[in-house]
mmCIF file of C-alpha atoms in Angstrom:
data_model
loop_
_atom_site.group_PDB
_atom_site.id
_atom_site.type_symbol
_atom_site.label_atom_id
_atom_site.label_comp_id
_atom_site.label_asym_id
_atom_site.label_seq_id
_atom_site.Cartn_x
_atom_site.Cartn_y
_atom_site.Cartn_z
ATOM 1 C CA UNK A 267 -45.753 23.512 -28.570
ATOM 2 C CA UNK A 268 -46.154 26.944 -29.332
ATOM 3 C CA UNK A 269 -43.650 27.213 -32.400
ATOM 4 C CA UNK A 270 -45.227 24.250 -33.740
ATOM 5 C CA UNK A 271 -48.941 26.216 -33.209
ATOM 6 C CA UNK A 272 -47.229 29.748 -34.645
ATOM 7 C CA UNK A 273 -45.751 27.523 -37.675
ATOM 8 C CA UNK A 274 -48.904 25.674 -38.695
ATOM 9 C CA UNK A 275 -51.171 29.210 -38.369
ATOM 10 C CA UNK A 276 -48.405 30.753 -40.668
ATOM 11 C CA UNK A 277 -48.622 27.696 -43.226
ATOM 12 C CA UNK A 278 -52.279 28.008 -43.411
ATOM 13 C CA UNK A 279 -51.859 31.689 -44.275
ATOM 14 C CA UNK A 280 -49.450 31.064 -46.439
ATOM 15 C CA UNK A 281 -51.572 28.816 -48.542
ATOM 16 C CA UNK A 282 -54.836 30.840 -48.199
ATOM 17 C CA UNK A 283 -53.141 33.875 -49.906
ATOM 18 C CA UNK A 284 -51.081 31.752 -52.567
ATOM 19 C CA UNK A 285 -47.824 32.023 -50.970
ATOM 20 C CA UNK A 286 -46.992 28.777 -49.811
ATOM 21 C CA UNK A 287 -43.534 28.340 -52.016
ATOM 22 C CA UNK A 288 -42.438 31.349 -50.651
ATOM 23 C CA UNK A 289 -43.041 30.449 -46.978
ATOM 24 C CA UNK A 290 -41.368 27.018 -47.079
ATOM 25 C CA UNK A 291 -37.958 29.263 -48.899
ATOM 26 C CA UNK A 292 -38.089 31.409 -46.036
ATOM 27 C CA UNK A 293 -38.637 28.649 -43.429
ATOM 28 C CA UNK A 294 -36.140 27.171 -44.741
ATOM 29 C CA UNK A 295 -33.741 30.231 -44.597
ATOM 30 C CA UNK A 296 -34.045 31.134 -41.291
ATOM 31 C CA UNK A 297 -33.765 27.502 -40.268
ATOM 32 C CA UNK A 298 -30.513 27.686 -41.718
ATOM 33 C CA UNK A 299 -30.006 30.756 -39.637
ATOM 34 C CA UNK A 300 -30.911 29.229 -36.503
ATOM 35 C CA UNK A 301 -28.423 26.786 -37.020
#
């Protein structure tokens, strides 16, 4: 619930200020982390 809330507000910055590519590379980094 909340870490799906926390990851939408982030994409929806991300693509307001143009940095969309950038968020799903780091997303996917510290996914990889996680695991």
């Amino acid at each position: 619930g909340y870490w799906a809330a926390e990851k939408a507000l982030s994409l929806a910055k991300s693509i307001s200020t143009g940095h969309s590519k950038s968020f799903f590379f780091f997303n996917k980094k510290k996914q990889l982390h996680t695991r």
